[in-house]
Amino acid sequence: MTESPTPSHVPGEHSGRTVLRIGPQQWRDLWHGTRAIAPLMPGAVVFGLAFGALISEVGLPLWLAPYASSTVTAGASQIAIVEALRQGAPALIAIATALVINARLALYSAAMAPIFAAFPRRWKAVLAYLMTDQSAAVSAFEAHRWPDPVRRRWFILGVSGPFVAIWIAGTAAGAILGPVIPDAWQIGFIVPLMFIAVMVPAIRSWPAVAAAGIAATVVLILKDLPYGLNVLIGALVGIAIASFVPDRAAPGGSAEPGRSPEPGPEGGQS
């Protein structure tokens, strides 16, 4: 998986030893990605502990917790599946519920397609498999700082891989330790709070402001809908209506869409 650095990279990056057949520049880009998503990792651990504990409470095999997190990689739908099974719902209903909740990933794929466009197919497959709400948001927000597609894919791997690993480890620990998270913590709010924390700084144009405001309003109005449908409907309605809003910079945003005044990593200009 080692990639040759492009000529545009900083001097001296060709020096240094490879580790696991990965060059020093790739390790640096990987580390940049991990640092970018690190503030969101504690929330993933807490939510993972709660899901693992749920597996234990329901009486399902403990190995199912890390297995589910490795294959589904979406906390809300994983909990919905387990809850449906606990209530005696048919497996088909449980699976359909998870698919409805995960339908938001179709929106992520549309947003990430231009960012992944220059990646080899194997990289697209791996990074798509590792994509979560949080890693999609961080990757989309930071992608403009990584114009070189080789460095960008290592950065995104650093964003996605460690976050998923932390999530899997958290679910395994929760299954072993049991219900260590008090109900009063209301951990169901952790995922949307993490997502909001990432996305708010990215709202730099009036369409983005409109989409966020409309989506939040619809989510609150439809809060009683089952299976997280209010989030899916809110996102779709927000995007649909915001598409008619003129694309001009919001207060404090960039006056030129698609540009950022900040320099890219290692001194490169975005």
Coordinates of C-alpha atoms in Angstrom, one line a residue:
M1 CA 0.0 0.0 0.0
T2 CA 3.0 2.3 -0.1
E3 CA 2.6 5.2 -2.4
S4 CA 5.5 7.2 -4.0
P5 CA 5.5 10.8 -2.9
T6 CA 4.8 13.3 -5.6
P7 CA 7.4 15.9 -6.6
S8 CA 5.4 18.6 -5.0
H9 CA 6.1 17.3 -1.5
V10 CA 8.4 18.9 1.0
P11 CA 12.1 18.3 0.7
G12 CA 13.5 15.5 2.7
E13 CA 10.3 13.4 2.7
H14 CA 12.0 10.6 0.7
S15 CA 14.5 10.1 3.6
G16 CA 13.7 7.8 6.5
R17 CA 12.9 4.1 6.9
T18 CA 9.7 2.5 5.9
V19 CA 7.7 0.7 8.6
L20 CA 5.3 -2.1 7.5
R21 CA 6.2 -1.0 3.9
I22 CA 4.7 2.4 4.6
G23 CA 7.0 5.4 4.0
P24 CA 7.5 8.2 6.5
Q25 CA 5.4 10.7 4.6
Q26 CA 2.5 8.4 4.6
W27 CA 2.8 7.8 8.4
R28 CA 2.8 11.6 8.9
D29 CA -0.3 12.0 6.8
L30 CA -1.9 9.1 8.7
W31 CA -1.1 10.8 11.9
H32 CA -2.6 14.1 10.8
G33 CA -5.8 12.3 10.1
T34 CA -5.8 10.6 13.5
R35 CA -5.2 14.0 15.2
A36 CA -8.1 15.6 13.3
I37 CA -10.6 13.1 14.6
A38 CA -9.1 12.5 18.1
P39 CA -11.4 14.9 19.9
L40 CA -14.4 12.7 18.8
M41 CA -12.9 9.4 19.9
P42 CA -14.0 9.6 23.6
G43 CA -17.6 9.8 22.5
A44 CA -17.1 6.7 20.3
V45 CA -15.7 4.8 23.3
V46 CA -18.6 5.7 25.6
F47 CA -21.2 4.8 22.9
G48 CA -19.3 1.6 22.2
L49 CA -19.4 0.7 25.9
A50 CA -23.2 1.2 25.9
F51 CA -23.7 -1.0 22.9
G52 CA -21.5 -3.7 24.2
A53 CA -23.4 -3.6 27.5
L54 CA -26.7 -3.9 25.6
I55 CA -25.5 -7.1 23.9
S56 CA -24.6 -8.5 27.4
E57 CA -28.0 -7.5 28.9
V58 CA -30.0 -9.0 26.1
G59 CA -28.1 -12.3 26.5
L60 CA -26.6 -12.5 23.1
P61 CA -23.1 -14.0 22.7
L62 CA -20.4 -11.5 23.8
W63 CA -18.4 -12.0 20.5
L64 CA -21.4 -10.5 18.7
A65 CA -20.6 -7.0 20.0
P66 CA -17.2 -6.5 18.2
Y67 CA -18.4 -8.6 15.3
A68 CA -21.4 -6.2 14.7
S69 CA -19.2 -3.2 15.1
S70 CA -16.8 -4.6 12.6
T71 CA -19.4 -5.3 10.0
V72 CA -22.2 -2.7 10.5
T73 CA -20.0 0.1 11.8
A74 CA -23.0 2.3 12.7
G75 CA -23.9 2.6 16.4
A76 CA -27.5 3.8 16.0
S77 CA -28.5 1.0 13.6
Q78 CA -26.7 -1.6 15.7
I79 CA -28.7 -0.6 18.8
A80 CA -31.9 -0.6 16.7
I81 CA -31.2 -4.2 15.6
V82 CA -30.6 -5.4 19.1
E83 CA -33.6 -3.6 20.5
A84 CA -35.8 -5.1 17.7
L85 CA -34.6 -8.6 18.5
R86 CA -35.1 -8.1 22.2
Q87 CA -38.7 -7.1 21.5
G88 CA -39.2 -10.3 19.5
A89 CA -39.3 -8.7 16.1
P90 CA -38.5 -10.9 13.1
A91 CA -35.0 -10.8 11.8
L92 CA -36.2 -9.3 8.6
I93 CA -37.8 -6.3 10.4
A94 CA -34.6 -5.8 12.4
I95 CA -32.5 -5.7 9.2
A96 CA -35.0 -3.4 7.5
T97 CA -34.8 -1.0 10.5
A98 CA -31.1 -0.9 10.2
L99 CA -31.2 -0.2 6.5
V100 CA -33.6 2.7 7.0
I101 CA -31.4 4.3 9.6
N102 CA -28.3 3.7 7.5
A103 CA -29.9 5.3 4.4
R104 CA -28.1 8.5 5.4
L105 CA -24.9 6.9 4.1
A106 CA -26.3 7.4 0.6
L107 CA -26.0 11.2 1.3
Y108 CA -22.4 10.7 2.5
S109 CA -21.5 8.8 -0.6
A110 CA -22.7 11.7 -2.8
A111 CA -20.6 14.1 -0.7
M112 CA -17.5 12.0 -0.7
A113 CA -17.6 10.9 -4.4
P114 CA -15.6 14.0 -5.6
I115 CA -13.1 13.6 -2.8
F116 CA -12.6 9.9 -3.6
A117 CA -12.7 10.3 -7.3
A118 CA -8.9 10.1 -7.9
F119 CA -8.4 7.1 -5.6
P120 CA -7.7 3.6 -6.9
R121 CA -10.6 1.2 -6.6
R122 CA -9.1 -0.7 -3.7
W123 CA -8.7 2.5 -1.7
K124 CA -12.3 3.5 -2.4
A125 CA -13.5 0.1 -1.2
V126 CA -11.5 0.2 2.1
L127 CA -12.3 3.9 2.9
A128 CA -15.9 3.4 2.1
Y129 CA -16.0 0.4 4.4
L130 CA -14.5 2.4 7.3
M131 CA -16.6 5.5 6.8
T132 CA -18.8 6.7 9.7
D133 CA -20.8 9.8 10.4
Q134 CA -17.8 11.4 12.1
S135 CA -15.1 10.4 9.7
A136 CA -17.2 11.5 6.7
A137 CA -17.7 14.9 8.3
V138 CA -14.0 15.4 9.2
S139 CA -12.9 14.1 5.8
A140 CA -15.2 16.4 3.9
F141 CA -14.3 19.4 6.0
E142 CA -10.5 18.8 5.7
A143 CA -10.2 17.5 2.2
H144 CA -9.5 20.9 0.6
R145 CA -6.2 21.0 2.6
W146 CA -5.0 17.8 0.9
P147 CA -5.0 18.5 -2.9
D148 CA -2.7 15.6 -3.6
P149 CA -4.9 12.5 -3.9
V150 CA -2.1 10.2 -2.6
R151 CA -1.6 12.2 0.6
R152 CA -5.4 12.7 0.9
R153 CA -6.2 9.1 1.0
W154 CA -3.6 8.4 3.7
F155 CA -5.0 11.3 5.7
I156 CA -8.6 9.9 5.4
L157 CA -7.3 6.5 6.3
G158 CA -5.9 8.1 9.5
V159 CA -9.3 9.7 10.1
S160 CA -11.4 6.5 9.6
G161 CA -9.2 3.6 10.6
P162 CA -8.4 4.5 14.2
F163 CA -11.9 5.8 14.9
V164 CA -13.4 2.5 13.8
A165 CA -10.8 0.6 15.8
I166 CA -11.7 2.6 19.0
W167 CA -15.4 1.9 18.3
I168 CA -14.8 -1.8 18.0
A169 CA -12.6 -1.9 21.1
G170 CA -15.3 0.0 23.1
T171 CA -18.0 -2.4 22.1
A172 CA -15.8 -5.4 23.1
A173 CA -15.1 -3.7 26.5
G174 CA -18.7 -3.0 27.0
A175 CA -19.7 -6.6 26.4
I176 CA -17.1 -7.8 28.9
L177 CA -17.6 -5.2 31.6
G178 CA -21.4 -4.9 31.3
P179 CA -23.6 -1.8 32.0
V180 CA -20.9 0.6 33.3
I181 CA -22.6 3.6 31.7
P182 CA -25.3 5.2 33.9
D183 CA -28.7 5.6 32.2
A184 CA -28.7 9.2 33.4
W185 CA -25.9 10.0 31.0
Q186 CA -28.3 9.8 28.0
I187 CA -25.6 8.4 25.7
G188 CA -28.1 8.5 22.8
F189 CA -27.2 12.2 22.4
I190 CA -23.5 11.5 22.0
V191 CA -23.5 10.7 18.2
P192 CA -25.6 13.7 17.1
L193 CA -23.5 16.0 19.4
M194 CA -20.3 14.7 17.9
F195 CA -21.7 15.3 14.4
I196 CA -22.8 18.8 15.2
A197 CA -19.4 19.6 16.7
V198 CA -17.8 18.7 13.5
M199 CA -20.2 20.2 11.0
V200 CA -20.9 23.6 12.6
P201 CA -17.5 25.1 11.6
A202 CA -18.1 23.9 8.0
I203 CA -21.2 26.0 7.6
R204 CA -19.8 28.8 5.5
S205 CA -22.5 29.7 2.9
W206 CA -26.2 30.5 3.0
P207 CA -27.3 27.2 1.5
A208 CA -25.4 25.4 4.2
V209 CA -27.0 27.6 6.9
A210 CA -30.4 27.0 5.4
A211 CA -29.9 23.2 5.1
A212 CA -28.7 23.0 8.7
G213 CA -31.6 25.2 10.1
I214 CA -34.3 23.5 8.1
A215 CA -33.0 20.0 8.8
A216 CA -32.8 20.7 12.6
T217 CA -36.4 22.1 12.6
V218 CA -37.8 19.1 10.7
V219 CA -35.9 16.7 13.0
L220 CA -37.4 18.3 16.1
I221 CA -40.9 18.4 14.6
L222 CA -40.8 14.8 13.7
K223 CA -39.0 13.6 16.8
D224 CA -41.6 11.0 17.6
L225 CA -41.1 9.1 14.4
P226 CA -39.6 5.6 15.0
Y227 CA -36.3 4.2 13.8
G228 CA -34.6 7.6 13.4
L229 CA -36.7 8.5 10.4
N230 CA -36.9 12.1 11.6
V231 CA -33.1 12.5 10.9
L232 CA -33.3 11.0 7.4
I233 CA -36.4 13.1 6.5
G234 CA -34.8 16.2 8.0
A235 CA -31.6 15.8 6.0
L236 CA -33.5 15.2 2.7
V237 CA -35.9 18.2 3.3
G238 CA -33.0 20.5 4.3
I239 CA -30.9 19.6 1.3
A240 CA -33.9 19.9 -1.1
I241 CA -35.0 23.3 0.1
A242 CA -31.5 24.7 0.5
S243 CA -30.8 23.9 -3.1
F244 CA -32.9 26.9 -4.0
V245 CA -30.9 29.3 -1.8
P246 CA -28.4 31.6 -3.6
D247 CA -24.9 30.3 -3.1
R248 CA -23.2 33.3 -1.3
A249 CA -20.9 33.3 1.6
A250 CA -22.4 33.5 5.0
P251 CA -21.1 36.0 7.7
G252 CA -17.6 34.8 8.7
G253 CA -17.4 32.4 5.8
S254 CA -15.1 32.4 2.8
A255 CA -16.1 35.0 0.2
E256 CA -14.9 32.7 -2.6
P257 CA -16.6 29.3 -2.6
G258 CA -14.3 26.3 -2.6
R259 CA -11.3 28.3 -1.4
S260 CA -9.7 28.4 2.0
P261 CA -7.2 31.0 3.2
E262 CA -5.5 28.4 5.3
P263 CA -2.3 26.8 4.0
G264 CA -2.3 23.0 3.5
P265 CA -0.3 20.6 5.6
E266 CA 3.5 20.8 5.3
G267 CA 3.2 24.3 3.9
G268 CA 1.3 23.2 0.8
Q269 CA -1.4 25.6 -0.4
S270 CA -4.9 24.3 -0.6

